[in-house]
XYZ file of C-alpha atoms in Angstrom:
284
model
C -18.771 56.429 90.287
C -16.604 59.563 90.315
C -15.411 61.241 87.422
C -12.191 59.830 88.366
C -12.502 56.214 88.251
C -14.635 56.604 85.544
C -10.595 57.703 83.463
C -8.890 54.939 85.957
C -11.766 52.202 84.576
C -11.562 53.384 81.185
C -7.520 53.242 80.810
C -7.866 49.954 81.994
C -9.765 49.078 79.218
C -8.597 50.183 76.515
C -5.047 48.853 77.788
C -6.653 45.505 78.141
C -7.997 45.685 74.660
C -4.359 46.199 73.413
C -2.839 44.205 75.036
C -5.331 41.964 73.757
C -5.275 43.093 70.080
C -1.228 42.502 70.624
C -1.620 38.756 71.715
C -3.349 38.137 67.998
C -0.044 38.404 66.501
C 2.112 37.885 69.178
C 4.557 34.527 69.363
C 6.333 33.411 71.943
C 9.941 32.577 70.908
C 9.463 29.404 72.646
C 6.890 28.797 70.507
C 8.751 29.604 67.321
C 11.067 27.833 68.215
C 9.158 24.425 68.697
C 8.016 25.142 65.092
C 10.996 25.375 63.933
C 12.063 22.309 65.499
C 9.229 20.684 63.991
C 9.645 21.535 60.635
C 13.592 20.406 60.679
C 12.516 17.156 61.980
C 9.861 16.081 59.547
C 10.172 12.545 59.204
C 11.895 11.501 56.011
C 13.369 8.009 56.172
C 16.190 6.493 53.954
C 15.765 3.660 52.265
C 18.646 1.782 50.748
C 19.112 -1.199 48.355
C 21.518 -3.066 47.554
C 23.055 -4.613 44.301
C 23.102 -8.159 42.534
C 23.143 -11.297 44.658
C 23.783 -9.440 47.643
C 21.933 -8.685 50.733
C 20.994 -6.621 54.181
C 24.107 -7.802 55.241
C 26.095 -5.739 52.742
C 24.303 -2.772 54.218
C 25.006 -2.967 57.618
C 28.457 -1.286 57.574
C 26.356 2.029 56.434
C 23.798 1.465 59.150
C 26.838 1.153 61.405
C 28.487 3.969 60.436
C 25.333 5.713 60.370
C 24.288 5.144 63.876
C 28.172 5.600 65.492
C 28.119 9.111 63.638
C 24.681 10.016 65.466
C 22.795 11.144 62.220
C 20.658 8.229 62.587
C 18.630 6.717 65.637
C 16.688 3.832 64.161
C 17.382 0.954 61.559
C 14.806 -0.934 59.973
C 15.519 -3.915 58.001
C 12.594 -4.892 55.211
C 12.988 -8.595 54.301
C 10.766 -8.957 51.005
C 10.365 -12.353 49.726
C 9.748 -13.472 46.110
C 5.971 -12.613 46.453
C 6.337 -8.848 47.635
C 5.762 -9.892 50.950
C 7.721 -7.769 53.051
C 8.988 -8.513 56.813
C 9.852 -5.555 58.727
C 11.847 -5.586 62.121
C 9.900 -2.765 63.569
C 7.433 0.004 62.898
C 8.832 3.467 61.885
C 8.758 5.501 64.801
C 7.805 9.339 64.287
C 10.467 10.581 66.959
C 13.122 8.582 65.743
C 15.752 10.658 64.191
C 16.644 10.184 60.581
C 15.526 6.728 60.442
C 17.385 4.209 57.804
C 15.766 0.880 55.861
C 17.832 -1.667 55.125
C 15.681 -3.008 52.378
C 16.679 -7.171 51.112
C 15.657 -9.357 48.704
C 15.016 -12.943 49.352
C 14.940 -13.057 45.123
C 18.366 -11.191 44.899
C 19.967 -12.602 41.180
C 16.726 -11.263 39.756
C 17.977 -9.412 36.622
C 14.280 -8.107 35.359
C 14.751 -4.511 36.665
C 10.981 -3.868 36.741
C 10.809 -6.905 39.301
C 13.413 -5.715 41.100
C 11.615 -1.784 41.546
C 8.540 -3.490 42.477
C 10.044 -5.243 45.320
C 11.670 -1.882 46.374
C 8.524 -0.129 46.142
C 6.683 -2.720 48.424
C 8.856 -2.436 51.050
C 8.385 1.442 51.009
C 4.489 1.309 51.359
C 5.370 -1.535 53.920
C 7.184 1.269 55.803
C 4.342 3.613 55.256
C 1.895 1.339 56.729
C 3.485 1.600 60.599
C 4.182 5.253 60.083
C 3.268 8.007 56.572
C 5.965 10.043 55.735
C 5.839 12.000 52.781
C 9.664 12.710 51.926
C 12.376 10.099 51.346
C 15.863 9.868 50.821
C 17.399 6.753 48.473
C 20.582 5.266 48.460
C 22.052 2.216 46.565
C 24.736 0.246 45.624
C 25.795 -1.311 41.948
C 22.527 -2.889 40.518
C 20.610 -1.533 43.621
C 20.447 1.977 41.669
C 19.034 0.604 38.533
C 16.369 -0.844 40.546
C 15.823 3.054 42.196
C 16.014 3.818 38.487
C 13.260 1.871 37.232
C 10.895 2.266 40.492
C 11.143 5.687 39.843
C 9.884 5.465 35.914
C 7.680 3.165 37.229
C 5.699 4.653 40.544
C 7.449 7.995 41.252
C 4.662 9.776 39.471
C 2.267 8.409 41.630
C 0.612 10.934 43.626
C 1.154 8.729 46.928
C 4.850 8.458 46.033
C 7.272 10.044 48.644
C 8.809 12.993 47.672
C 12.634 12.144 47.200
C 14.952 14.419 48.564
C 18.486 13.092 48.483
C 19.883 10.048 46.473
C 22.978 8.300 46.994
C 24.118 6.466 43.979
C 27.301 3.985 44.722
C 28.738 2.091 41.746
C 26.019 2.297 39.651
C 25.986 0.473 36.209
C 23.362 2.902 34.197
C 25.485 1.981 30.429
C 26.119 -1.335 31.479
C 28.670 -3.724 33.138
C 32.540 -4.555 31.923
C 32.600 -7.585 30.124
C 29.424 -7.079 28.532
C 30.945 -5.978 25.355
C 29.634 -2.012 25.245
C 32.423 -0.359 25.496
C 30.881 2.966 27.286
C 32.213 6.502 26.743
C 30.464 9.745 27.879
C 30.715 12.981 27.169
C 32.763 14.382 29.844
C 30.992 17.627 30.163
C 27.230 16.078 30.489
C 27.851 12.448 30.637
C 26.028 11.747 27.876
C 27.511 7.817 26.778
C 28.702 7.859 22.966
C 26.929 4.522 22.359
C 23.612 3.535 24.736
C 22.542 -0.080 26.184
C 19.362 -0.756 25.849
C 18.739 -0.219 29.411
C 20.522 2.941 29.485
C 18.314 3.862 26.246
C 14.904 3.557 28.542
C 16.710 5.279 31.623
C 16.632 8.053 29.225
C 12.318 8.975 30.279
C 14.435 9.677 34.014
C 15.211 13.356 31.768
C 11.694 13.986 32.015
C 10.480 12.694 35.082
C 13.685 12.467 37.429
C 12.641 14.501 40.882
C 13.839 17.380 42.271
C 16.294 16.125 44.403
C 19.728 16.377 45.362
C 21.917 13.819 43.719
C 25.494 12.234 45.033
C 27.108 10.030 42.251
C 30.214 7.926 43.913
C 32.688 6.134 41.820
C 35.522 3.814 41.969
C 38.978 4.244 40.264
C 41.598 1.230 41.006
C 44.121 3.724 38.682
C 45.504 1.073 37.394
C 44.611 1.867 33.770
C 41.328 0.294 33.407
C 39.455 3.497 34.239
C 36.769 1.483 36.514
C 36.120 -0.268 40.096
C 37.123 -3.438 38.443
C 33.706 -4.099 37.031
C 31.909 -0.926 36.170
C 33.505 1.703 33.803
C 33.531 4.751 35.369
C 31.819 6.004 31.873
C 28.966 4.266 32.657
C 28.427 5.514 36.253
C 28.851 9.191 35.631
C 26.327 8.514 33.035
C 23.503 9.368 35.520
C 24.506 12.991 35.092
C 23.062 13.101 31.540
C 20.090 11.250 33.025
C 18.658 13.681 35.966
C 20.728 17.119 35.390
C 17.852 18.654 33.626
C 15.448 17.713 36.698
C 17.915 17.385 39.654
C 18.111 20.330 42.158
C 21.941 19.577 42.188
C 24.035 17.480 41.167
C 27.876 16.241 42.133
C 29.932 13.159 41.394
C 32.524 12.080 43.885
C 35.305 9.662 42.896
C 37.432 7.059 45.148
C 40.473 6.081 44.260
C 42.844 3.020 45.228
C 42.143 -0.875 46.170
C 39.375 0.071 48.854
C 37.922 1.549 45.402
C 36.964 -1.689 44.175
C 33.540 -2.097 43.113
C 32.077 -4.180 46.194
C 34.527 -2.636 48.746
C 33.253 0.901 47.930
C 29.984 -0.147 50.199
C 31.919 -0.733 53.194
C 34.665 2.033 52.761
C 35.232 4.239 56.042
C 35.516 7.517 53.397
C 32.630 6.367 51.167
C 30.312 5.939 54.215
C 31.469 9.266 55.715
C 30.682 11.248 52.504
C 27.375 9.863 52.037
C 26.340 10.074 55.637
C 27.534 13.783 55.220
C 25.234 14.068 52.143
C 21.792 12.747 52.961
C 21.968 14.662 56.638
C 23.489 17.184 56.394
C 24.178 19.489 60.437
C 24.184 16.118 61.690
C-alpha cells in the first residue's frame, strides 16, 4: 500500500471513530421530541365522586363538558355496589387522552365517611387493574369531597396509592352542613373555623399528610344574605384551606355567585365546569 493511502485509510478512520464517538451523545430532535411527548402524556386519570344520595348521573354534565372541550378522550363509569364490587364500562386505555371516572355508588345515603372512602378507593384499584397509572387527579362534589377526605387519611399513605396531582373540590361541607346547628366561621386569612365539628376535628391529620398537589376550592354564594349555596356555609367550604395549605403545592379558592350558585346546580354550571376543566388540564 503506498504511503499515500496509507494517510487516505487512516483519515478515514479516525473520522469514522468520531463520528462514532459523536453518535454516543448525539439525539435526534425527533427523538427528543417523542420523549417529550411521552413524558407530557403520562397517563394520569381523573376520578370524580359525587355527593349524598346522588349518582353517575350527576356527573355526566362534567364528562360532557369535558369531552366537547377536547381535554378528555375517554369516560369510564365505575358502578360499585354495597359490597365493593365495582362494575366498570371499559378498561383504561394507555393512549387515551386524559381519561375521566365517573365513579357511583349503588349505597349512596351512606353517611359513615370511612365506608364511603373505601368504596372510592375500590373503584380506583378497579381502574388500576385494566391499566397502572401512578398519578391521579380527584374531583368531587358536596359530600363526595369528604369521602376524598377520608380515603386520603385512610390509604393515601399507602405506597401503591396514586400520586395525586390536582383536586377539584365543589361545595364541599369540611365544618359541616346548614341546619346542623354549628354555626361555622373561619378565619379569613387561613380558614381556620372558630368552632370545629367533629368531623372537621379528624380532617385536621389532612395538615400532616395532605399531598403535594394542586388544590381548586369552588364555592357558591346565592348573595342573598345567607353567605352560602343554600346549604353549605361558605365558612365551612373554604375551610379546606386551613386543612392542606401547609402540604398543598398551591392552593386557590374560586367563588360563584347568583341562582346557578346553588349548592346542587354548581355541578352542572357551564362556568363551574369550564374552570375546573381549565384546572385539572391545563394547555388543553
Amino acid at each position: 500500500m503506498s504511503k499515500y493511502k496509507k494517510i487516505v485509510l487512516s483519515l478515514a478512520l479516525a473520522g469514522g471513530l468520531l463520528f462514532g464517538a459523536g453518535l454516543t451523545g448525539y439525539h435526534h430532535p425527533a427523538a427528543q421530541a417523542s420523549s417529550s411527548t411521552s413524558r407530557k402524556r403520562k397517563l394520569r386519570p381523573t376520578f370524580f365522586i359525587h355527593g349524598y344520595s346522588s349518582s353517575i348521573k350527576a356527573e355526566e354534565y362534567f364528562a360532557k363538558a369535558a369531552e366537547q372541550s377536547g381535554a378528555s378522550k375517554q369516560i369510564i363509569k365505575a358502578q360499585v355496589d354495597a359490597a365493593g364490587k365495582v362494575k366498570l364500562s371499559a378498561s383504561l386505555s394507555a393512549k387515551a387522552k386524559n381519561p375521566l371516572i365517573l365513579v357511583g355508588f349503588a349505597d349512596n345515603r351512606n353517611l359513615d365517611y370511612n365506608r364511603d372512602a373505601w368504596y372510592a378507593y375500590q373503584a380506583i384499584k378497579a381502574v388500576e387493574k385494566t391499566h397502572r397509572f401512578t398519578q391521579m387527579n380527584l374531583i368531587g362534589h358536596s359530600m363526595g369531597n369528604t369521602t376524598i377526605s377520608y380515603m386520603l387519611i385512610n390509604y393515601g399513605r399507602r405506597k401503591s396509592f396514586p400520586t395525586v396531582k390536582r383536586m377539584v373540590g365543589i361545595a364541599g361541607h369540611y365544618n359541616g352542613v346548614r341546619g346542623q346547628g354549628l354555626k361555622t366561621s373561619a378565619d379569613r386569612k387561613n380558614g381556620r373555623p372558630l368552632k370545629m365539628s367533629e368531623t372537621y376535628r379528624h380532617l385536621l391529620v389532612l395538615r400532616k399528610i395532605f399531598p403535594k398537589a394542586r388544590v381548586l376550592n369552588i364555592y357558591g354564594d346565592l348573595l342573598d344574605g345567607s353567605n352560602s349555596d343554600g346549604r353549605i356555609n361558605n365558612s365551612s367550604t373554604r375551610s379546606l384551606r386551613y386543612l392542606v395549605s401547609p402540604r398543598a403545592k398551591s392552593y386557590r379558592e374560586k367563588k360563584f355567585t347568583g341562582p346557578n350558585a346553588q349548592h346542587s346546580r354548581l355541578r352542572e354550571n357551564p362556568a363551574v365546569l369550564k374552570t375546573a376543566i381549565r384546572f385539572l388540564w391545563p394547555g388543553n
